Tab-separated table of C-alpha atoms and ligand atoms in Angstrom:
chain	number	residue	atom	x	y	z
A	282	UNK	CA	-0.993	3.719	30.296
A	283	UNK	CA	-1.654	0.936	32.654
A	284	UNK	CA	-3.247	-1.988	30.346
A	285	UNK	CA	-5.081	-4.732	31.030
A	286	UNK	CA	-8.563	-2.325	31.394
A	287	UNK	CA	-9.124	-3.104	27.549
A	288	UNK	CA	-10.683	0.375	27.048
A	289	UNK	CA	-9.638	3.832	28.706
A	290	UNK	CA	-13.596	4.854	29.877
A	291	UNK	CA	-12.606	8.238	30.815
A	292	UNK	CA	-11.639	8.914	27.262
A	293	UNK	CA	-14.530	7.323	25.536
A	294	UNK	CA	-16.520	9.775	23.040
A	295	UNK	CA	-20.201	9.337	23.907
A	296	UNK	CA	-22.194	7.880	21.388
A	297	UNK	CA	-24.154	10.535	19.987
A	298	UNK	CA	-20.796	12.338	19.438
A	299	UNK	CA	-20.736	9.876	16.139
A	300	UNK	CA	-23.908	10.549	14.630
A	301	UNK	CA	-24.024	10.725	11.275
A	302	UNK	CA	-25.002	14.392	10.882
A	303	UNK	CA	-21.688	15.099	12.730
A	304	UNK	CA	-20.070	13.489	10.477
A	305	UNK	CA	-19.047	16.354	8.245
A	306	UNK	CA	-18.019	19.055	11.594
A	307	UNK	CA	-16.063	15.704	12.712
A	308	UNK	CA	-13.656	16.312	8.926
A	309	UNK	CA	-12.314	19.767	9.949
A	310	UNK	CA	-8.902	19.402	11.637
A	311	UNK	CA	-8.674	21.017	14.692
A	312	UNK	CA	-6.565	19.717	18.122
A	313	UNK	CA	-8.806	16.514	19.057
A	314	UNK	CA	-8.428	16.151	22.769
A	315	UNK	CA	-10.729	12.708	22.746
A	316	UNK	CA	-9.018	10.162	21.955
A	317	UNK	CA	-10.211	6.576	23.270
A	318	UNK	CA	-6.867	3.627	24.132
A	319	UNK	CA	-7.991	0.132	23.454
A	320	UNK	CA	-5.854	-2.915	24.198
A	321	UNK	CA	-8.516	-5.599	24.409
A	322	UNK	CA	-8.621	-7.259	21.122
A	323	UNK	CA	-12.279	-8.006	21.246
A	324	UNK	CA	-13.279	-4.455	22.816
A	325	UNK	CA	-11.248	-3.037	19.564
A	326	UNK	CA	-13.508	-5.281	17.346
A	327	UNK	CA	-16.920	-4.313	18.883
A	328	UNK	CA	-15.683	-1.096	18.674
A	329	UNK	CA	-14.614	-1.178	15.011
A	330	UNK	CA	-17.992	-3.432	14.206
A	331	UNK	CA	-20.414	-0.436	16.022
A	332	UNK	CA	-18.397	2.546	13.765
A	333	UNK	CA	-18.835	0.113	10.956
A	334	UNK	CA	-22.717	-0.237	11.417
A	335	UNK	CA	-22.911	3.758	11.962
A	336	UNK	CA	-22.051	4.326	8.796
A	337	UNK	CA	-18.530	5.587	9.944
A	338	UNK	CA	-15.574	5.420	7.226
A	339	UNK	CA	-12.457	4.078	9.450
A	340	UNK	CA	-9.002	5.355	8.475
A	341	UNK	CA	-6.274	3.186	9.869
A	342	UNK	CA	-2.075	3.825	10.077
A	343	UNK	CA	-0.471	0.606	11.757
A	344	UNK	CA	2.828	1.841	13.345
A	345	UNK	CA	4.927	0.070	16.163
A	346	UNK	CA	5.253	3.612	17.879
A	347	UNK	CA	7.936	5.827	18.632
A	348	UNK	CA	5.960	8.404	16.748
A	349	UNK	CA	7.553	10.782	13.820
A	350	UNK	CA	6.636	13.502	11.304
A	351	UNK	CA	6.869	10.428	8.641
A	352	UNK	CA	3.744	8.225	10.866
A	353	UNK	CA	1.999	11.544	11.344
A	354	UNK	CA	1.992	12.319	7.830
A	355	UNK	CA	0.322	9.535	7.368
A	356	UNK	CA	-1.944	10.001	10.536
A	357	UNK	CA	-3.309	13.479	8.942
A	358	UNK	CA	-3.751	11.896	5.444
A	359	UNK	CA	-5.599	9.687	7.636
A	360	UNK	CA	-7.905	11.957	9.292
A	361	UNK	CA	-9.055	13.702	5.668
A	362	UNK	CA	-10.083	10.220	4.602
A	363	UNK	CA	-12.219	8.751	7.176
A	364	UNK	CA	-14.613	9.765	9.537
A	365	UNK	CA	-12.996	7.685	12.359
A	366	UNK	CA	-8.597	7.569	12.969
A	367	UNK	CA	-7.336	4.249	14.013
A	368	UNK	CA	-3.764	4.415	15.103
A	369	UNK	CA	-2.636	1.202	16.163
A	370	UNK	CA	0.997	0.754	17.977
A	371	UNK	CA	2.259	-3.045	18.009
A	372	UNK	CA	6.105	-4.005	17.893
A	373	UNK	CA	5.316	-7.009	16.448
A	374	UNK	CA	7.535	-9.671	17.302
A	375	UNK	CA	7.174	-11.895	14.201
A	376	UNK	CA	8.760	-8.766	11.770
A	377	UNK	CA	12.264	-9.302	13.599
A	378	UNK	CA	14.761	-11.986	12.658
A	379	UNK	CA	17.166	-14.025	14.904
A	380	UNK	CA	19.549	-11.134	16.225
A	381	UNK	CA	17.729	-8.235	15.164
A	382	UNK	CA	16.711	-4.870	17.565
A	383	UNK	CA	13.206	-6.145	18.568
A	384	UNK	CA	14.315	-5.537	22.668
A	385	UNK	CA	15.941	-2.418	21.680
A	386	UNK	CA	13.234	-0.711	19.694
A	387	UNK	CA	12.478	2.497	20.731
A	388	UNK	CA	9.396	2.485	22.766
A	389	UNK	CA	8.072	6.081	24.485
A	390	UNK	CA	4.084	5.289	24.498
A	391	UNK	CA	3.127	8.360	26.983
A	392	UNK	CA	5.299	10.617	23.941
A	393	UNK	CA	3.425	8.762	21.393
A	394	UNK	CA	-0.154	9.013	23.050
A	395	UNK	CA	0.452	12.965	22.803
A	396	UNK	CA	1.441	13.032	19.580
A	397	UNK	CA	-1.650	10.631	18.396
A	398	UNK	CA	-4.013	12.867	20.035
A	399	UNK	CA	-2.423	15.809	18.733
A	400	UNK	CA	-3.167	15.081	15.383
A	401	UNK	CA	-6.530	14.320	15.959
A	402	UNK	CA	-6.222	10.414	16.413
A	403	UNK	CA	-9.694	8.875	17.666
A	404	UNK	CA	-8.675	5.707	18.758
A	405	UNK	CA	-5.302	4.055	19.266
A	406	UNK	CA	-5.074	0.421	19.422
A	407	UNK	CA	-2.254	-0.929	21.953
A	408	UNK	CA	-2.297	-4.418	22.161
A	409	UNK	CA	0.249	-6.701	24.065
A	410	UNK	CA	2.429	-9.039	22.215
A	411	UNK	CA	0.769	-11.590	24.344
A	412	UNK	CA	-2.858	-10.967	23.292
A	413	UNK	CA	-1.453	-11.098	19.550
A	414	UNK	CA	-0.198	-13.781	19.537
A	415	UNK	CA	-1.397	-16.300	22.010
A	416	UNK	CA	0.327	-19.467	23.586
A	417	UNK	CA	-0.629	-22.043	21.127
A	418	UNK	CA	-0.419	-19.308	18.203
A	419	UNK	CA	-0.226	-21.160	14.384
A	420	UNK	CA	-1.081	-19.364	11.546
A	421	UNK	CA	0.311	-16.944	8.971
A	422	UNK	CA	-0.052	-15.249	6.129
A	423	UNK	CA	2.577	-15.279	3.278
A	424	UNK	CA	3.077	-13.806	-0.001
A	425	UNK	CA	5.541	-15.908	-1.722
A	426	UNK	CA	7.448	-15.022	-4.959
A	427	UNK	CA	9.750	-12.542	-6.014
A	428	UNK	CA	7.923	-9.551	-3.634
A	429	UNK	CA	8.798	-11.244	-0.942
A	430	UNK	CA	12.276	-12.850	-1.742
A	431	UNK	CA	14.053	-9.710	-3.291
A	432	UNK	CA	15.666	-7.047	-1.376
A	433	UNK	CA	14.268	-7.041	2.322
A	434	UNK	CA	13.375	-9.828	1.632
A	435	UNK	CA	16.814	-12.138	1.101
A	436	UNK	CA	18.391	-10.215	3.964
A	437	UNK	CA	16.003	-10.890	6.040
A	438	UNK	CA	13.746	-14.170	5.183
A	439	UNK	CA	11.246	-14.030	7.928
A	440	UNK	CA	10.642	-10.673	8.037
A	441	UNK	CA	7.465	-9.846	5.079
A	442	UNK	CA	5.735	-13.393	6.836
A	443	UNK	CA	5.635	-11.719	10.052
A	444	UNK	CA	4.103	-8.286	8.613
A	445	UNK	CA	1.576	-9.629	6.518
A	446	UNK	CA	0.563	-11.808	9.408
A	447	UNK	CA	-0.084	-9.252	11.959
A	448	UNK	CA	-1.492	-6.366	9.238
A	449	UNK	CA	-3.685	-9.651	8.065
A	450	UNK	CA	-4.478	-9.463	11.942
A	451	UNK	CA	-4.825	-6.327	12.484
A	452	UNK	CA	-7.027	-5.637	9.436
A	453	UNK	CA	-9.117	-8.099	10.454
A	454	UNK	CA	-9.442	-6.560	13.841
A	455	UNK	CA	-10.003	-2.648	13.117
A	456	UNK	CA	-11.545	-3.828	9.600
A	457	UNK	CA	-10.876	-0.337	8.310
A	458	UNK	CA	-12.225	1.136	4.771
A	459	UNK	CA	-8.646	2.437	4.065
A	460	UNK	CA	-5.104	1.677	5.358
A	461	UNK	CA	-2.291	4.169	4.685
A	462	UNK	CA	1.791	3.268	4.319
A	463	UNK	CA	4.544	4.860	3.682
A	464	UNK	CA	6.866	4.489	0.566
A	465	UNK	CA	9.906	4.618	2.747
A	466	UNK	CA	9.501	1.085	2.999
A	467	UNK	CA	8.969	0.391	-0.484
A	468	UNK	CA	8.696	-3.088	-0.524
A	469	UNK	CA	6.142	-3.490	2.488
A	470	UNK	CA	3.519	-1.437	0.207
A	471	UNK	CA	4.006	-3.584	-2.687
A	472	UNK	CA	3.337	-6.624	-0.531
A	473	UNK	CA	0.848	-5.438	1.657
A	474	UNK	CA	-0.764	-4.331	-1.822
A	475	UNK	CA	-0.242	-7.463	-3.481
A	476	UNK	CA	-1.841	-9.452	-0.374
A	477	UNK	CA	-4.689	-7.320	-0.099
A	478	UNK	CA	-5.403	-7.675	-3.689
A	479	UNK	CA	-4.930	-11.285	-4.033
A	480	UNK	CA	-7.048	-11.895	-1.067
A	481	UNK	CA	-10.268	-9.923	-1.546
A	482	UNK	CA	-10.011	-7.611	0.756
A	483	UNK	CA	-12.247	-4.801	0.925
A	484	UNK	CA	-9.554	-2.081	1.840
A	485	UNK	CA	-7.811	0.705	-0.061
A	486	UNK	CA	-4.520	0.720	0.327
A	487	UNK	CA	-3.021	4.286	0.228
A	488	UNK	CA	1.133	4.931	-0.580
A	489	UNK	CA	2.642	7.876	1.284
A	490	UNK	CA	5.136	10.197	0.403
A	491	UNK	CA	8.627	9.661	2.178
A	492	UNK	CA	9.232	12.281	4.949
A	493	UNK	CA	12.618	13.026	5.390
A	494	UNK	CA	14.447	15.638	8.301
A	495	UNK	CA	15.809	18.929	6.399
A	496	UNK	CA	19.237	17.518	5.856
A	497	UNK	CA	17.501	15.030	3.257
A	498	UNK	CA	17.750	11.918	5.644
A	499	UNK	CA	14.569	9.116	5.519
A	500	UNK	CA	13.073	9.900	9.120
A	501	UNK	CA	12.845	6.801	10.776
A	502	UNK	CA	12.202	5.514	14.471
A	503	UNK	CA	15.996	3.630	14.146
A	504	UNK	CA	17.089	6.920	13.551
A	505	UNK	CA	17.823	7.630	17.336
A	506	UNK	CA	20.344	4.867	17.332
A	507	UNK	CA	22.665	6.605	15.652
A	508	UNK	CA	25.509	8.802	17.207
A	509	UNK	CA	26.481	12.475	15.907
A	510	UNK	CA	29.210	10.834	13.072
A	511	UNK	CA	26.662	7.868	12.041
A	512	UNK	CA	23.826	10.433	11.148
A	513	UNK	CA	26.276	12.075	9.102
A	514	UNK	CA	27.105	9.418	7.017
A	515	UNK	CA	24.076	8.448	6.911
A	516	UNK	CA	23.117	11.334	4.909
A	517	UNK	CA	24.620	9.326	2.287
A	518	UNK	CA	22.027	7.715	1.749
A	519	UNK	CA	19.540	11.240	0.112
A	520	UNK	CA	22.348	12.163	-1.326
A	521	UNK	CA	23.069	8.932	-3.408
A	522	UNK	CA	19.481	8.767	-4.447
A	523	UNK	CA	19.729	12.319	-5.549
A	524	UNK	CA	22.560	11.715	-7.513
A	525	UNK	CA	21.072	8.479	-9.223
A	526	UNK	CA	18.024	10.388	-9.958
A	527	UNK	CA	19.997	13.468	-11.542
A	528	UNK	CA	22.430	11.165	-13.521
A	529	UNK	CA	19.300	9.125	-14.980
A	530	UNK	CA	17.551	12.727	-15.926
A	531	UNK	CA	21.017	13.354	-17.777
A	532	UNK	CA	19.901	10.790	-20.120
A	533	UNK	CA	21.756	8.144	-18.132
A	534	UNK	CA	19.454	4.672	-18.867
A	535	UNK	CA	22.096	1.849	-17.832
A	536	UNK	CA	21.234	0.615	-14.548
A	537	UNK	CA	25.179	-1.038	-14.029
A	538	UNK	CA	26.213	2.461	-14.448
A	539	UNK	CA	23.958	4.137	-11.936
A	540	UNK	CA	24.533	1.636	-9.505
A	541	UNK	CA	28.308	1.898	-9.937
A	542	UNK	CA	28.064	5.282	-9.403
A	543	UNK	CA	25.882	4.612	-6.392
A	544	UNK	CA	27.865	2.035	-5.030
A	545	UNK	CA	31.219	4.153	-5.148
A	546	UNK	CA	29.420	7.035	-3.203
A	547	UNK	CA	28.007	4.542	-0.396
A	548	UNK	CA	31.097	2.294	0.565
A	549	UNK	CA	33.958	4.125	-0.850
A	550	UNK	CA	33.345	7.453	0.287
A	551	UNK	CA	31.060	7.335	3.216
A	552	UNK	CA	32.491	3.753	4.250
A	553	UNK	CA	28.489	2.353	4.666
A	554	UNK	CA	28.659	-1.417	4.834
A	555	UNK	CA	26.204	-2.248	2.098
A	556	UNK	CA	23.099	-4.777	1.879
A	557	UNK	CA	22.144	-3.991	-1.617
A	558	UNK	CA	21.599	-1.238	-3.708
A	559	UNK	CA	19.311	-2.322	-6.712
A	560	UNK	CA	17.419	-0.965	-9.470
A	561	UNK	CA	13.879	-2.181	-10.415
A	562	UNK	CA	10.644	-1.976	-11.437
A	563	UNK	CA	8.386	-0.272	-8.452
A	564	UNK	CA	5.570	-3.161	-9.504
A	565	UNK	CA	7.344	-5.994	-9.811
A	566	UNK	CA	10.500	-5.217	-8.018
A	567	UNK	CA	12.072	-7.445	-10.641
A	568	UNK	CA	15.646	-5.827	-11.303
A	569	UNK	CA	15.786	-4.111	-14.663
A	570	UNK	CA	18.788	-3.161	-16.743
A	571	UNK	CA	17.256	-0.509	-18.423
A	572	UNK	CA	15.840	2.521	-16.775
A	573	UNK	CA	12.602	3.732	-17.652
A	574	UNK	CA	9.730	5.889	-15.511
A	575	UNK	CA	8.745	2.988	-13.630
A	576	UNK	CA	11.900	2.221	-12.152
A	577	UNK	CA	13.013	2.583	-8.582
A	578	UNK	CA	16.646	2.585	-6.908
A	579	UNK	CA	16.123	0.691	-3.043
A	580	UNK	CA	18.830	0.341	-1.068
A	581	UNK	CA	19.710	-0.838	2.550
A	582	UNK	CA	22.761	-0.182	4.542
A	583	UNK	CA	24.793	-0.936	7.876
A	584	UNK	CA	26.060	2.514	9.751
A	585	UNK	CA	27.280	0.917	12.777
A	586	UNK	CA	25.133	-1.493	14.316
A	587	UNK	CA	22.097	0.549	12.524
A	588	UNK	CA	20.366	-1.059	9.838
A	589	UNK	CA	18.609	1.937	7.581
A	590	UNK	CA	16.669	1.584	4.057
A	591	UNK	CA	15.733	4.155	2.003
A	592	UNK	CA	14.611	4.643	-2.096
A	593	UNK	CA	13.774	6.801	-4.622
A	594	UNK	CA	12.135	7.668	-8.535
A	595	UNK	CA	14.933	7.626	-11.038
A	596	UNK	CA	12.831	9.537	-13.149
A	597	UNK	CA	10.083	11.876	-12.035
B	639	LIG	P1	6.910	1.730	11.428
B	639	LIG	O1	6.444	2.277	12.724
B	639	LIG	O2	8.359	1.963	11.147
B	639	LIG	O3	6.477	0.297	11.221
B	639	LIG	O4	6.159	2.558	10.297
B	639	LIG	C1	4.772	2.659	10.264
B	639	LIG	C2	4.353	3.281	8.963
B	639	LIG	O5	4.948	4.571	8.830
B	639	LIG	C3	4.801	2.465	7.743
B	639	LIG	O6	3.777	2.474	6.767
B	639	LIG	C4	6.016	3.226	7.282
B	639	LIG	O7	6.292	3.059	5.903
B	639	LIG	C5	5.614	4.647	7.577
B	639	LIG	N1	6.785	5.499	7.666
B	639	LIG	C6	7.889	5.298	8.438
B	639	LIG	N2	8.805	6.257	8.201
B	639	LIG	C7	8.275	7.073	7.263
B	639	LIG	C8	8.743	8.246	6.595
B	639	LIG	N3	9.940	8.766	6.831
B	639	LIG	N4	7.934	8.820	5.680
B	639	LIG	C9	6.711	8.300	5.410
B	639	LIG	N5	6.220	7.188	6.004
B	639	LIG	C10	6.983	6.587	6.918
């Protein structure tokens, strides 16, 4: 898509598409072939204010694209939630530290425009970096504390600032009833929880299940970077979080011993370089020694040049 229009016309639904009393034919999921591609940021906000005022519920699933049976999980959730689907596709500069893959990140919009419309997307906000963040650009949104210090967090300090600031953004542009995430990144959903909490806002915030490819590993857009022996030790990952999970079911409740165990099968035998591998509680994400039903196992590991996270219950 060539941007700069601010709003694809030929793609626009016509107003009396959204009455109300279409409302309920509008919940049944069949192949929607309208599907309206907004990169003006104030075009996205009339847009969202209008669906607002019509009584509309808006669904929204923030991505940054390169589309996957994980986002469109939470895409269809999505759709049976709202009467209007708000896919928005931003690789958002501020998420990515000093060194990181932000110039590499996969990026395939005309793939990802078919799959949006596919699954019965109604309008897909594509914004430029530059429109996002403006010459003269100053202010962000932090949660401090332990939610943001922990984990992703202490490997990569700048990273939770940059994704509350441009959901903060991006909720304030789409203004959306409910938001959906995925538990593959664990941590995000706490924070983006914790902010919308602490701040008022007037959005649900739904936690998806993780998606994984049949082999058991976390889809992911990163996973493309990996060559044929990477994604098999990668699969490392599932199969150490399975293994945690069964040994804690065994009656296992010492959280050294689980992540010994888990340790051993990451480095030693599939040679992963290792960021952490820790055991805590899912609200908090304070470590714990002890397991109980609230605790979760997060790790985060180095295959190659490829940076991959992925979690799990310890007891379902
Ligand atoms: P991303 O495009 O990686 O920023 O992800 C956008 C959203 O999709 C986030 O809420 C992710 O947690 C979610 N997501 C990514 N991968 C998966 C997956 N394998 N299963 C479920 N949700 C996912």
């Amino acid at each position: 898509m060539a941007r700069g229009t601010g709003t694809s016309k030929a793609k626009t639904n016509t107003k009396g598409f959204w009455g109300k009393s279409e409302v309920f034919a509008f919940r049944v999921p069949r192949p929607y072939k309208n599907m309206e591609i907004i990169s003006d940021i104030k075009a996205m906000q009339n847009r969202c204010l209008a669906a607002r005022d019509s009584g509309q519920k808006i669904s929204f699933v923030p991505t940054m694209g390169f589309l996957h049976e994980g986002h469109l999980s939470l895409l269809r959730e999505g759709r049976k939630r709202g009467d209007l689907l708000i896919l928005s596709i931003f690789v958002n500069p501020t998420q990515f530290g000093q060194g990181e893959d932000l110039d590499c990140y996969p990026r395939d919009f005309e793939r990802d425009e078919a799959m949006a419309r596919e699954c019965g997307v109604d309008l897909l906000f594509y914004p430029e970096a530059e429109a996002i963040y403006p010459p003269g650009y100053a202010t962000y949104v932090s949660v401090d504390g332990p939610l943001t210090t922990t984990l992703e967090g202490a490997c990569r300090p700048t990273h939770f600032r940059g994704v509350t600031t441009v959901v903060t953004k991006l909720f304030n542009i789409v203004m959306p009833h409910v938001a959906l995430f995925g538990r593959k990144d664990f941590q995000q959903l706490a924070v983006i929880s914790r902010m919308t909490s602490d701040l008022n806002l007037p959005i649900d915030i739904v936690g998806m299940p993780i998606i994984r490819e049949e082999d058991g590993l976390a889809m992911s857009s990163r996973n493309v970077y990996l060559c044929n022996s990477e994604r098999k030790q990668a699969l490392a990952l599932n199969d150490t979080l399975r293994q945690t999970a069964e040994m804690a079911q065994n009656g296992e409740s010492n959280a050294e011993k689980i992540l010994t165990m888990a340790q051993g099968r990451l480095h030693a035998e599939a040679d992963l370089e290792i960021d952490y591998v820790k055991i805590c509680n899912a609200q908090s994400l304070e470590e714990v020694n002890t397991i109980d039903h609230e605790s979760v196992i997060l790790l985060a590991v180095s295959v190659g040049k490829t940076r991959l996270i992925d979690n799990g219950n310890l007891i379902s």
